[in-house]
Coordinates of N, CA and C in Angstrom, one line a residue:
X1 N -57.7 28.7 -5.0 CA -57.0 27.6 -4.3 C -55.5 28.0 -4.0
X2 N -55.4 27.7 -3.0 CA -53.3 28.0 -2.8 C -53.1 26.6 -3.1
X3 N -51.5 27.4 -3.4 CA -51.0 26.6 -4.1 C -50.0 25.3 -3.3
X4 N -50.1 23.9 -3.3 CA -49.2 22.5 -2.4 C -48.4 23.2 -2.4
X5 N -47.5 23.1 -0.9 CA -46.9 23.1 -0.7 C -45.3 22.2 -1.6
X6 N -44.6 23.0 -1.7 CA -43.2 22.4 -2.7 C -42.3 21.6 -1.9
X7 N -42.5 20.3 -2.3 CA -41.4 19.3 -1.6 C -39.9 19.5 -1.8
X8 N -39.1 19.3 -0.3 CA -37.8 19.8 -0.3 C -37.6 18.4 -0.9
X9 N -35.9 18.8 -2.1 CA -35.7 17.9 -2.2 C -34.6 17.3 -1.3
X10 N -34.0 16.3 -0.7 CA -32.9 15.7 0.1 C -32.0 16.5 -0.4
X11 N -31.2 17.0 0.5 CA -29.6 17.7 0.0 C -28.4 16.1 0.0
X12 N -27.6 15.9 -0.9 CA -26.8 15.5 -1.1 C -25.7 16.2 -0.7
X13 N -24.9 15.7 0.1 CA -23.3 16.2 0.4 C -22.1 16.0 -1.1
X14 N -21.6 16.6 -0.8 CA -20.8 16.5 -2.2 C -19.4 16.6 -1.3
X15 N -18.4 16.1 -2.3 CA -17.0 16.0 -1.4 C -16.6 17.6 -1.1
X16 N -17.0 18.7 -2.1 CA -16.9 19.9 -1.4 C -17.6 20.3 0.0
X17 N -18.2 19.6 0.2 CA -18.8 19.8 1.4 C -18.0 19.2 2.5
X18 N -17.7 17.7 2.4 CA -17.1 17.3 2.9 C -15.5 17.7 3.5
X19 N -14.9 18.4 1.8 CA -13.8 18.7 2.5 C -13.7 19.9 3.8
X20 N -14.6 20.6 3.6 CA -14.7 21.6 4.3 C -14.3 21.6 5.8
X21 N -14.8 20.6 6.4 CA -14.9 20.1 7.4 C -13.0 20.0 8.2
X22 N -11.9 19.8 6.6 CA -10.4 19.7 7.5 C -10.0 20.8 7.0
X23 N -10.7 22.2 7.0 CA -10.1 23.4 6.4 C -9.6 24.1 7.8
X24 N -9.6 23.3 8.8 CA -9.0 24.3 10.0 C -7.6 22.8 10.1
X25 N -7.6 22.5 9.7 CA -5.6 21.2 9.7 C -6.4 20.3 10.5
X26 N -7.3 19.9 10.8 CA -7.7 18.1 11.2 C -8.7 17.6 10.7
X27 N -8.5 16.0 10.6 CA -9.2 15.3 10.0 C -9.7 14.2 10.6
X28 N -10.9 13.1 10.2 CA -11.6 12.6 11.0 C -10.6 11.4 11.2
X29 N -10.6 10.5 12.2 CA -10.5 8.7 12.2 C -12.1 8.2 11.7
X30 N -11.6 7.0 11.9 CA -12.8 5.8 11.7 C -13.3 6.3 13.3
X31 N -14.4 7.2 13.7 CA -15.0 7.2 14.7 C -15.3 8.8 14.8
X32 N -15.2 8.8 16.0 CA -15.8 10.2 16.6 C -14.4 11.4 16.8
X33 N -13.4 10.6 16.8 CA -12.2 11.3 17.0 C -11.8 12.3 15.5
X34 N -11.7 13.4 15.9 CA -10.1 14.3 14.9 C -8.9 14.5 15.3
X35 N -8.1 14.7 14.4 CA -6.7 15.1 14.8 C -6.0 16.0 14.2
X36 N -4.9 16.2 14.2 CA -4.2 17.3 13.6 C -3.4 16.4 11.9
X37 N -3.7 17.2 10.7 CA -3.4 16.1 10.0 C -1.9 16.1 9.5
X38 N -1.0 16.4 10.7 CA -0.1 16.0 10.5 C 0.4 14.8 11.9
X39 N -0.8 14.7 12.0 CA -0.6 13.5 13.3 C 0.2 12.3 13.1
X40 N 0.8 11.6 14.1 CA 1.6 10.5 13.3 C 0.7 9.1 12.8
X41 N -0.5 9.2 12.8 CA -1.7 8.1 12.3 C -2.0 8.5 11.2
X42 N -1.7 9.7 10.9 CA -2.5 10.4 9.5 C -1.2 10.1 8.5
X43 N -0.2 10.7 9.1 CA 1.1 10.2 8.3 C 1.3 8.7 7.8
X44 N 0.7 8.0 8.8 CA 1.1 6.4 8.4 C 0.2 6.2 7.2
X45 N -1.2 6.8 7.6 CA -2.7 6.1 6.9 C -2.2 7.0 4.8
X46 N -1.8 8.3 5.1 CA -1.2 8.6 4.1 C 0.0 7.9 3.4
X47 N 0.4 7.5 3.9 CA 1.8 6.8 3.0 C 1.2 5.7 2.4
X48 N 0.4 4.8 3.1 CA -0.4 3.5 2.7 C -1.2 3.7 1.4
X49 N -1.9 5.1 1.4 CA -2.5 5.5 0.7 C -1.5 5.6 -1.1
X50 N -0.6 5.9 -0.2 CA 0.1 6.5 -1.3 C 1.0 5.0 -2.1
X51 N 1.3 4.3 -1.2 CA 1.7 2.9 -1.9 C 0.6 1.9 -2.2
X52 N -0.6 2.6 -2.0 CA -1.5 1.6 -2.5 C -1.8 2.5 -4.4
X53 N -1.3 3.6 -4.4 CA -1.5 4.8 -5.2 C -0.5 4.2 -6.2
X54 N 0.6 3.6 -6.1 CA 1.8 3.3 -6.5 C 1.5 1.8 -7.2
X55 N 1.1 1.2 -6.2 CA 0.9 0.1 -6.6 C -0.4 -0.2 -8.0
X56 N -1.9 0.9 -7.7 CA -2.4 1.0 -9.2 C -1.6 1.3 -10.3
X57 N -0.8 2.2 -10.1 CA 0.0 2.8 -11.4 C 1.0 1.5 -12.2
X58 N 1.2 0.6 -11.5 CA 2.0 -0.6 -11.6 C 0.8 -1.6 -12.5
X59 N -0.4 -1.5 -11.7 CA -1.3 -2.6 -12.4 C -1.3 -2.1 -14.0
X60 N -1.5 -0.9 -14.2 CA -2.0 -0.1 -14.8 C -1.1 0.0 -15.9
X61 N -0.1 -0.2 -15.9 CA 1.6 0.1 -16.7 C 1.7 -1.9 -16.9
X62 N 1.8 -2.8 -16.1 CA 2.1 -4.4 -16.0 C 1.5 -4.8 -17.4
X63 N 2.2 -5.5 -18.0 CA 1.8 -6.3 -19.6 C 1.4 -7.8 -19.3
X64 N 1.5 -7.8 -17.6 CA 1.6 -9.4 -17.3 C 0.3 -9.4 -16.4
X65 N -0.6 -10.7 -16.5 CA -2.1 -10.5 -16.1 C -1.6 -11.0 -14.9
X66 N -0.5 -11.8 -14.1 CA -0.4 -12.4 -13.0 C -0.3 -11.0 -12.2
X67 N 0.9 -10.4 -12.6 CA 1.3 -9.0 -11.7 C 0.1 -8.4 -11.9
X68 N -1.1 -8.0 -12.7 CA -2.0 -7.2 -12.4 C -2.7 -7.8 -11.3
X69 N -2.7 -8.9 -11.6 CA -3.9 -9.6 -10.4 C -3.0 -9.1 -8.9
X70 N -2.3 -9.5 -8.6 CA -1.3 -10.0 -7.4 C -1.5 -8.1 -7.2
X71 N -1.2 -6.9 -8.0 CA -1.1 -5.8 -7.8 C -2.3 -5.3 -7.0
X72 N -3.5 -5.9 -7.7 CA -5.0 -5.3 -7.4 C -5.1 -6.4 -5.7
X73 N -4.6 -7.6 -5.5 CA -5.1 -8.4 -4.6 C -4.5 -7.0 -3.1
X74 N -2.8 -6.5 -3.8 CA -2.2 -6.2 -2.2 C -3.0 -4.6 -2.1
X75 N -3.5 -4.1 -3.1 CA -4.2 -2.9 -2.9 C -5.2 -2.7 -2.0
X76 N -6.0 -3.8 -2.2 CA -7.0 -4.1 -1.7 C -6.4 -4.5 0.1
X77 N -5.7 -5.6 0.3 CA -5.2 -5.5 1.7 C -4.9 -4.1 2.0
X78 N -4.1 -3.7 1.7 CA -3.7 -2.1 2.0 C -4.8 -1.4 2.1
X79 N -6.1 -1.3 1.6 CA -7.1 -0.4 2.1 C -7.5 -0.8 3.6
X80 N -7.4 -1.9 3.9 CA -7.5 -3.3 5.3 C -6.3 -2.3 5.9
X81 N -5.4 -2.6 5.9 CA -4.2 -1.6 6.7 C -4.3 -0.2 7.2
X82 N -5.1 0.9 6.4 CA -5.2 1.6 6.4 C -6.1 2.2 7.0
X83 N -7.3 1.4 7.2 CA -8.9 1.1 7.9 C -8.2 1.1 9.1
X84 N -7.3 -0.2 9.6 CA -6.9 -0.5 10.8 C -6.0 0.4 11.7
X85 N -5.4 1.1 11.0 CA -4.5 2.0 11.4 C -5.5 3.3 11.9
X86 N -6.5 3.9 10.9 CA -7.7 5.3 11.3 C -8.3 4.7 12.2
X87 N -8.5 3.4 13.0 CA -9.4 2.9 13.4 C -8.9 3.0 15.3
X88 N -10.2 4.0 16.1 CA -9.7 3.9 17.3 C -8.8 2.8 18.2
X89 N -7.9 3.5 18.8 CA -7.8 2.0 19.8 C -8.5 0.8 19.9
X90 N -8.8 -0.6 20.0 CA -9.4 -1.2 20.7 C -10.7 -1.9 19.9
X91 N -10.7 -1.0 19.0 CA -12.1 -0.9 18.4 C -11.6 -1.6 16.4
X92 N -12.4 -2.6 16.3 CA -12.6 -3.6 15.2 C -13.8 -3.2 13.9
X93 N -13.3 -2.1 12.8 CA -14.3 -2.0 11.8 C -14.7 -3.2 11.5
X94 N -15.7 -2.8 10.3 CA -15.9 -3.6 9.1 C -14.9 -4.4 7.9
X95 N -13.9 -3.6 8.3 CA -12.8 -3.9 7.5 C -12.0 -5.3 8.0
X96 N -11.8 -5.4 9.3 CA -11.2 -6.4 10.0 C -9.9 -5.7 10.3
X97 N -9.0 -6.7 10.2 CA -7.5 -6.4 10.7 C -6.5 -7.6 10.3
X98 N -5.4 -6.8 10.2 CA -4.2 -8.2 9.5 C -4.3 -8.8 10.2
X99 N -3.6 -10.2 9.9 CA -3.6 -11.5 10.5 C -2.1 -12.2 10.1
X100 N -2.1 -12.9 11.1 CA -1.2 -13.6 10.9 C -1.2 -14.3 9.4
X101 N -2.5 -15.0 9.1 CA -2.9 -15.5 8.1 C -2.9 -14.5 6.7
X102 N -2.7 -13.2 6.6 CA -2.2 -11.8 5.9 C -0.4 -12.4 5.7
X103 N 0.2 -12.4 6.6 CA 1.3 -12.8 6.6 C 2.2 -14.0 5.8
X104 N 1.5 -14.6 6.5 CA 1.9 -16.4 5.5 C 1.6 -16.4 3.9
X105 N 0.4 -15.3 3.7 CA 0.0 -15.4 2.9 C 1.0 -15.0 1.5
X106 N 1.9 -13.6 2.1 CA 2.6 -12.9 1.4 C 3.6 -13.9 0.9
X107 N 4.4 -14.4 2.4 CA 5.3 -15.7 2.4 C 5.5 -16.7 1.3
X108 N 3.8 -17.2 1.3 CA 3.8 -18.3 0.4 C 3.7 -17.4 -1.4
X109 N 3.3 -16.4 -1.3 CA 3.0 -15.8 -2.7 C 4.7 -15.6 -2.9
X110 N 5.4 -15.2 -1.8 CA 6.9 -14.6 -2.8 C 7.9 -15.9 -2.8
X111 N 7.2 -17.2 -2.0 CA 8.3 -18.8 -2.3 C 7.8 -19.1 -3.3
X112 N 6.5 -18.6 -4.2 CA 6.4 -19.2 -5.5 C 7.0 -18.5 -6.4
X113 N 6.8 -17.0 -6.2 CA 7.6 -16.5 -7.4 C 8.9 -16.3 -7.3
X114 N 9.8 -16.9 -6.6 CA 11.3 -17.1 -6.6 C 11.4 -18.3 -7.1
X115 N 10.6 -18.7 -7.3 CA 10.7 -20.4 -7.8 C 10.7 -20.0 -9.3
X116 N 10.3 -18.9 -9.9 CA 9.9 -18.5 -11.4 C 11.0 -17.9 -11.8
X117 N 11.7 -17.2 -10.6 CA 12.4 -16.1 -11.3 C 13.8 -15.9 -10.6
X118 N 15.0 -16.2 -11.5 CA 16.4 -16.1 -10.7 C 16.4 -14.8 -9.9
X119 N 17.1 -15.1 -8.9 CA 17.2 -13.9 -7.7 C 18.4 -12.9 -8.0
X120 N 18.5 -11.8 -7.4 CA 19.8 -10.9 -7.7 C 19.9 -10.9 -6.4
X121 N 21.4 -11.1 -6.0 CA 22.3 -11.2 -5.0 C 22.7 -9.6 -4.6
X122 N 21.9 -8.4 -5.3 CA 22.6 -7.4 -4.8 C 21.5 -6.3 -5.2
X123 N 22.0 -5.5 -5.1 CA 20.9 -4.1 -5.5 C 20.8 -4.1 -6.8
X124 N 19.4 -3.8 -7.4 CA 19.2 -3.5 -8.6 C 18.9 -2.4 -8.9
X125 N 18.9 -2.0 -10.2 CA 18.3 -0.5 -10.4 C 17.6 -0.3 -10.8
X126 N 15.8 0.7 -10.3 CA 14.6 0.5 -10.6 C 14.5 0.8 -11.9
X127 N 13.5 0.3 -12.8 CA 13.1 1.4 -14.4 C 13.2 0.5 -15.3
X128 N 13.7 -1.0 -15.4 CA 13.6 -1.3 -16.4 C 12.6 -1.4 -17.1
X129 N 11.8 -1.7 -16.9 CA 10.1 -1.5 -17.4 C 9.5 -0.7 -17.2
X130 N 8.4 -0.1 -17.7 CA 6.9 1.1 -16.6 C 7.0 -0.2 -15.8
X131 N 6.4 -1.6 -15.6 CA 5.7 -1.8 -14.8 C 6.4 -2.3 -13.5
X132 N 7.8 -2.7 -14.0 CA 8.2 -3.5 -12.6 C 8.9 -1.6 -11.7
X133 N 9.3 -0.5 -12.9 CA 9.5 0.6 -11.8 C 8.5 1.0 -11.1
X134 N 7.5 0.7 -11.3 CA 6.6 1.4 -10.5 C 6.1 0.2 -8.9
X135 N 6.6 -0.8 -9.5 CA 6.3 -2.0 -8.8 C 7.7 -1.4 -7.4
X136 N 8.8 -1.0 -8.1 CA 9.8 -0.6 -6.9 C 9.4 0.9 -6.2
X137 N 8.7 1.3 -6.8 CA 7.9 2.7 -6.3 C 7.4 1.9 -5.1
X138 N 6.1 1.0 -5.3 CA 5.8 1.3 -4.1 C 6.4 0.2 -3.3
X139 N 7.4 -0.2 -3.7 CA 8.2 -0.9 -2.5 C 8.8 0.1 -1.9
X140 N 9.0 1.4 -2.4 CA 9.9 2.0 -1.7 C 8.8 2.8 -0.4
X141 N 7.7 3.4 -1.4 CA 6.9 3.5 -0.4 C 6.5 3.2 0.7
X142 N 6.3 1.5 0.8 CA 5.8 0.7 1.5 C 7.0 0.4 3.3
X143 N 8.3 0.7 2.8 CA 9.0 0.6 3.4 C 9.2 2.2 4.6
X144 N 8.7 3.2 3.5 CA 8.5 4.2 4.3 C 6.8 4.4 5.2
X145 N 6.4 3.5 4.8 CA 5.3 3.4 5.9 C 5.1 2.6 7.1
X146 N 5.8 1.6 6.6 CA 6.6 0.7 7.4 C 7.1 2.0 8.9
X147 N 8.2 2.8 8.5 CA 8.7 3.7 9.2 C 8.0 4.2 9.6
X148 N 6.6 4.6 9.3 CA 5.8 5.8 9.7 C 5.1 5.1 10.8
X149 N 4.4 3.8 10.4 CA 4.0 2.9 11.6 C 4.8 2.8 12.9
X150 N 6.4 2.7 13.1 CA 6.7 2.1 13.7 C 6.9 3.6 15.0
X151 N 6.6 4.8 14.0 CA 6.5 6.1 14.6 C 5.2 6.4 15.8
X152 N 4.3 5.5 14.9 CA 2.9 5.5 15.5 C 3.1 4.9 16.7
X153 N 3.6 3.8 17.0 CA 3.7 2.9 17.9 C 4.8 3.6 19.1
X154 N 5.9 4.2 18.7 CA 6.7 5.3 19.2 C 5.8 6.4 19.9
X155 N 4.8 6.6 19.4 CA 4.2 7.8 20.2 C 2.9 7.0 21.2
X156 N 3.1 5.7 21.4 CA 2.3 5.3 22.8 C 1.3 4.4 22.1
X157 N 0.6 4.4 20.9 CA -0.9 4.1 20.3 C -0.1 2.5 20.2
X158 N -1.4 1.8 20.2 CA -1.0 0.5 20.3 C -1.3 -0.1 18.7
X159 N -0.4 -0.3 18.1 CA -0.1 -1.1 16.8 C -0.2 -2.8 17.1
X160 N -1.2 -3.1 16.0 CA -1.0 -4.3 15.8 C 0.3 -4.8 15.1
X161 N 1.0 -6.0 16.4 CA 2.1 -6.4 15.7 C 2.1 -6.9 14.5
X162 N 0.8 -7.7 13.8 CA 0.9 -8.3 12.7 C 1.1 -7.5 11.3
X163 N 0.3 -6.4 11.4 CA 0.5 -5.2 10.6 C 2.2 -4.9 10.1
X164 N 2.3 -4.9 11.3 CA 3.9 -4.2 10.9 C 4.3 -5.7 10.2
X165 N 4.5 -6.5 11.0 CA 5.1 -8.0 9.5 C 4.4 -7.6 9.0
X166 N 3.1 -7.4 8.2 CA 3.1 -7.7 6.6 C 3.6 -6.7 5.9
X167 N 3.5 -5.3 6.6 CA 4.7 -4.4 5.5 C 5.8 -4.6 5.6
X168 N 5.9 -5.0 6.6 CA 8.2 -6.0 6.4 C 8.1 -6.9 5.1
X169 N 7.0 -8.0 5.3 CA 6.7 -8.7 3.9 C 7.0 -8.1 3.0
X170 N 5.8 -7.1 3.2 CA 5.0 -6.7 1.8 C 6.5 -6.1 0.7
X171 N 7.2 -5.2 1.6 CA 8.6 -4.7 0.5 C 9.7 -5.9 0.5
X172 N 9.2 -6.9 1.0 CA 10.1 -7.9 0.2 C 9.9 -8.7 -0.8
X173 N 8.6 -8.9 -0.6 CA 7.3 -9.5 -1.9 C 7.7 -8.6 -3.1
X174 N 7.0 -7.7 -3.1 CA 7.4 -6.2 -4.0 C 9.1 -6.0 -4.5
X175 N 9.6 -6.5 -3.9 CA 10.8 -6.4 -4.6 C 10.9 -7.5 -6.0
X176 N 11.2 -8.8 -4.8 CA 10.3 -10.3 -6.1 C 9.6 -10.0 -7.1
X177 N 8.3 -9.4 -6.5 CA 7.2 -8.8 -8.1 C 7.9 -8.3 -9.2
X178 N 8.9 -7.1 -8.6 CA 9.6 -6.0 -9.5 C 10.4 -7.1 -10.7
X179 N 10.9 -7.8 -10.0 CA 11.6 -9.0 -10.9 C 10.9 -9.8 -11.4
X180 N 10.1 -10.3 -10.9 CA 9.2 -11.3 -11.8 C 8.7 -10.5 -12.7
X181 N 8.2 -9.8 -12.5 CA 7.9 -8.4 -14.0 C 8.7 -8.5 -14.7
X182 N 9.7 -7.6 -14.2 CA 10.9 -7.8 -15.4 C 11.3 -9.2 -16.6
X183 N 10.8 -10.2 -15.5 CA 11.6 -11.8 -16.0 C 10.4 -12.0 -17.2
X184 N 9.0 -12.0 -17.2 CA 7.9 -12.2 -17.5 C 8.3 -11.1 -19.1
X185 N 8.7 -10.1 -19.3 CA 9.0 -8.8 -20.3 C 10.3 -9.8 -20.7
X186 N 11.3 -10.1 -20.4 CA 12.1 -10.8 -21.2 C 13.0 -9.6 -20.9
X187 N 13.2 -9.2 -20.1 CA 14.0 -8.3 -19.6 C 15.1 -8.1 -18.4
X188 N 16.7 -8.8 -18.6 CA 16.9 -8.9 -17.1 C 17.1 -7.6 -16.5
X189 N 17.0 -8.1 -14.8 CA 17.6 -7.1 -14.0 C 18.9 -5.9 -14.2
X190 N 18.7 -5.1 -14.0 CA 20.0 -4.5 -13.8 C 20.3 -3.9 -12.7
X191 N 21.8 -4.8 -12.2 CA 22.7 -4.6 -11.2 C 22.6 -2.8 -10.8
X192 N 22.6 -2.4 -9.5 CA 22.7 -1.1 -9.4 C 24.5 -0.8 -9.5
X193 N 25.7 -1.7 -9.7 CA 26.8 -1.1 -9.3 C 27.2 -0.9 -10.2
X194 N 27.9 0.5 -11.1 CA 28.4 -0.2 -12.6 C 29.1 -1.2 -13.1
X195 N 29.2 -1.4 -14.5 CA 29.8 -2.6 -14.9 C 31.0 -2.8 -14.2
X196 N 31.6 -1.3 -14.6 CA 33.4 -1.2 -14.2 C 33.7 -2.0 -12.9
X197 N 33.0 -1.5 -12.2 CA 33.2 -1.7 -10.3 C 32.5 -3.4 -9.9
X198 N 31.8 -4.3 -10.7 CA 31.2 -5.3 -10.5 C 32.7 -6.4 -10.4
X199 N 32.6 -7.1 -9.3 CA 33.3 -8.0 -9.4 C 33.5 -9.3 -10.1

């Protein structure tokens, strides 16, 4: 008798496999498109990446269950930003897209936590805690993606205007958080100017 024939098993891709694919410098969009990955979409979609990166390490370090929550909610938007930004022209993932309703949202989240937490009339200096420095990490990030976006939009590709307000928000929110952290630790701000030079 010969012997059945041996069933193939399904090949699974593995991310080695996948990377393979940007070992010549481009990488996919949400679609059929590649690009060069230092394109200015790839730059935006990475910074996002990287303040959403900033923003775990904040959950992750925060002693306060509000800032974890509020940390994990903008993370989650920010994968939505990031979707929308790899995402062709014209064309509407699964993900959706900011909204104005994204917007208001931030608004009303940072008029309540100014209501919790006295405001600093000036620059502060990040670090007083792990969690609210890392909370200024990715404000600072956020602000440079902010930039990177408005690069995208500079080179012709059409940007949703709403996007850009929520990361104008979003590093103003993120500043507030940084404080309300702090306030929550029992810890105040510290002025960036020294003592000497403070009026």
């Amino acid at each position: 008798m010969g012997s059945e024939p041996r069933k193939t098993r399904k090949t699974r891709k593995t991310l080695r496999d996948t990377a393979g694919s940007g070992d010549a410098g481009t990488t996919g969009l949400l679609g059929p498109d590649r690009v060069s990955k230092d394109h200015p979409v790839i730059e935006a979609v990475g910074t996002v990446d990287e303040a959403s990166s900033a923003l775990g390490l904040a959950r992750a370090l925060s002693s306060d269950a509000r800032s974890k929550e509020i940390c994990e909610e903008l993370q989650r938007t920010l994968y939505r930003v990031g979707a929308e930004l790899a995402s062709a022209p014209g064309e509407v993932g699964s993900w959706g897209v900011v909204s104005e309703a994204d917007v208001e949202g931030l608004e009303s989240l940072m008029t309540d936590l100014e209501a919790e937490v006295p405001m600093q009339r000036e620059f502060v200096l990040p670090g007083r805690t792990p969690g609210s420095g890392a909370i200024d990490l990715a404000r600072a990030i956020v602000r440079r993606a902010e930039r990177r976006v408005v690069l995208v939009r500079g080179s012709g590709r059409d940007v949703n205007p709403q996007l850009l307000r929520y990361l104008n928000r979003l590093s103003l929110l993120l500043f507030v958080l940084g404080r309300f952290e702090e306030n929550r630790a029992g810890i105040p701000s510290e002025p960036a100017r020294p003592p000497k030079s403070r009026a």
